[in-house]
mmCIF file of C-alpha atoms in Angstrom:
data_model
loop_
_atom_site.group_PDB
_atom_site.id
_atom_site.type_symbol
_atom_site.label_atom_id
_atom_site.label_comp_id
_atom_site.label_asym_id
_atom_site.label_seq_id
_atom_site.Cartn_x
_atom_site.Cartn_y
_atom_site.Cartn_z
ATOM 1 C CA MET S 162 -63.014 -123.485 -20.751
ATOM 2 C CA ALA S 163 -62.316 -123.431 -17.002
ATOM 3 C CA GLY S 164 -65.647 -121.677 -16.448
ATOM 4 C CA LEU S 165 -67.454 -124.482 -18.222
ATOM 5 C CA LEU S 166 -65.744 -127.078 -16.060
ATOM 6 C CA VAL S 167 -66.645 -125.223 -12.872
ATOM 7 C CA ALA S 168 -70.231 -124.648 -13.965
ATOM 8 C CA GLY S 169 -70.606 -128.286 -14.983
ATOM 9 C CA GLY S 170 -69.249 -129.424 -11.630
ATOM 10 C CA CYS S 171 -72.026 -127.652 -9.752
ATOM 11 C CA GLN S 172 -74.466 -130.405 -10.583
ATOM 12 C CA GLY S 173 -72.777 -132.945 -8.328
ATOM 13 C CA PRO S 174 -71.068 -136.243 -8.990
ATOM 14 C CA GLY S 175 -72.580 -138.304 -11.765
ATOM 15 C CA ALA S 176 -74.869 -135.511 -12.949
ATOM 16 C CA GLY S 177 -75.584 -135.944 -16.613
ATOM 17 C CA THR S 178 -73.933 -139.355 -16.702
ATOM 18 C CA PRO S 179 -75.797 -141.516 -19.190
ATOM 19 C CA ILE S 180 -77.549 -144.534 -17.748
ATOM 20 C CA PRO S 181 -77.072 -147.978 -19.283
ATOM 21 C CA GLU S 182 -79.646 -149.136 -21.828
ATOM 22 C CA ALA S 183 -81.542 -145.851 -21.513
ATOM 23 C CA GLU S 184 -83.637 -146.512 -24.607
ATOM 24 C CA SER S 185 -84.761 -150.008 -23.616
ATOM 25 C CA ALA S 186 -88.305 -150.404 -22.243
ATOM 26 C CA GLU S 187 -86.844 -150.959 -18.774
ATOM 27 C CA GLY S 188 -84.474 -148.005 -19.046
ATOM 28 C CA ALA S 189 -87.281 -145.749 -20.256
ATOM 29 C CA ALA S 190 -89.521 -146.808 -17.345
ATOM 30 C CA PHE S 191 -86.684 -146.136 -14.878
ATOM 31 C CA ARG S 192 -85.923 -142.786 -16.494
ATOM 32 C CA ASN S 193 -89.566 -141.678 -16.707
ATOM 33 C CA GLN S 194 -90.719 -142.850 -13.298
ATOM 34 C CA CYS S 195 -87.625 -142.034 -11.256
ATOM 35 C CA SER S 196 -87.182 -138.487 -12.501
ATOM 36 C CA ARG S 197 -90.708 -137.228 -11.899
ATOM 37 C CA CYS S 198 -89.862 -135.737 -8.503
ATOM 38 C CA HIS S 199 -86.057 -135.572 -8.392
ATOM 39 C CA ALA S 200 -82.945 -135.821 -10.534
ATOM 40 C CA LEU S 201 -82.452 -139.243 -12.092
ATOM 41 C CA PRO S 202 -80.051 -141.301 -9.971
ATOM 42 C CA HIS S 203 -77.565 -143.608 -11.649
ATOM 43 C CA PRO S 204 -78.559 -147.256 -11.108
ATOM 44 C CA GLU S 205 -75.086 -148.104 -9.794
ATOM 45 C CA ARG S 206 -75.581 -145.674 -6.919
ATOM 46 C CA HIS S 207 -77.045 -148.515 -4.797
ATOM 47 C CA THR S 208 -77.188 -152.302 -4.629
ATOM 48 C CA TYR S 209 -80.365 -154.047 -5.716
ATOM 49 C CA ASP S 210 -81.361 -154.673 -2.079
ATOM 50 C CA GLN S 211 -80.942 -150.974 -1.340
ATOM 51 C CA TRP S 212 -83.012 -150.073 -4.410
ATOM 52 C CA ARG S 213 -85.837 -152.345 -3.236
ATOM 53 C CA HIS S 214 -85.918 -150.399 0.027
ATOM 54 C CA TYR S 215 -85.885 -147.074 -1.841
ATOM 55 C CA LEU S 216 -88.730 -148.189 -4.109
ATOM 56 C CA GLU S 217 -90.872 -148.732 -1.020
ATOM 57 C CA LEU S 218 -89.921 -145.286 0.295
ATOM 58 C CA MET S 219 -90.709 -143.699 -3.056
ATOM 59 C CA ASP S 220 -94.145 -145.346 -3.051
ATOM 60 C CA GLN S 221 -94.764 -143.614 0.283
ATOM 61 C CA ARG S 222 -93.547 -140.275 -1.118
ATOM 62 C CA ARG S 223 -95.781 -140.655 -4.166
ATOM 63 C CA GLU S 224 -98.761 -141.296 -1.910
ATOM 64 C CA GLU S 225 -97.900 -138.217 0.178
ATOM 65 C CA ARG S 226 -97.975 -136.157 -3.025
ATOM 66 C CA GLY S 227 -101.294 -137.612 -4.156
ATOM 67 C CA MET S 228 -99.676 -139.775 -6.820
ATOM 68 C CA LYS S 229 -100.377 -143.456 -7.405
ATOM 69 C CA ALA S 230 -97.813 -145.990 -6.268
ATOM 70 C CA LEU S 231 -95.658 -147.508 -8.979
ATOM 71 C CA THR S 232 -97.435 -150.699 -10.030
ATOM 72 C CA GLY S 233 -97.953 -153.047 -12.940
ATOM 73 C CA THR S 234 -95.748 -153.037 -15.991
ATOM 74 C CA ASP S 235 -93.890 -149.858 -15.016
ATOM 75 C CA ARG S 236 -92.907 -151.310 -11.636
ATOM 76 C CA GLU S 237 -91.854 -154.616 -13.219
ATOM 77 C CA ARG S 238 -89.699 -152.779 -15.749
ATOM 78 C CA VAL S 239 -88.066 -150.556 -13.106
ATOM 79 C CA VAL S 240 -87.358 -153.561 -10.860
ATOM 80 C CA THR S 241 -85.931 -155.539 -13.799
ATOM 81 C CA TYR S 242 -83.765 -152.572 -14.791
ATOM 82 C CA LEU S 243 -82.428 -152.078 -11.273
ATOM 83 C CA ARG S 244 -81.800 -155.793 -10.766
ATOM 84 C CA LYS S 245 -79.663 -155.765 -13.917
ATOM 85 C CA HIS S 246 -77.807 -152.471 -13.438
ATOM 86 C CA ALA S 247 -77.504 -151.961 -9.673
ATOM 87 C CA LYS S 248 -74.134 -151.828 -7.973
ATOM 88 C CA ASN S 249 -72.756 -155.269 -7.171
ATOM 89 C CA GLY S 250 -71.808 -156.126 -3.651
ATOM 90 C CA GLU S 251 -73.138 -156.059 -0.159
ATOM 91 C CA ASP S 252 -75.334 -153.316 1.283
#
């Protein structure tokens, strides 16, 4: 049992923590788009203003990798999801 706890702890804080409304259209867009290049972050990791900044950075990273920027319905769904589930408070 202790080995399982230690092994599970190697993934870092919040690893494997379910995200809210994961099966909604917005949750699915967040999950699908934001785990293409890295582990899925929990939406409460940042405030909405911080997420907006990170979305711009991720568009740059996508471009660097030859991927299209997040646009259209997927972007709207991700933004809606983050607006609803981001950490409350100041940056």
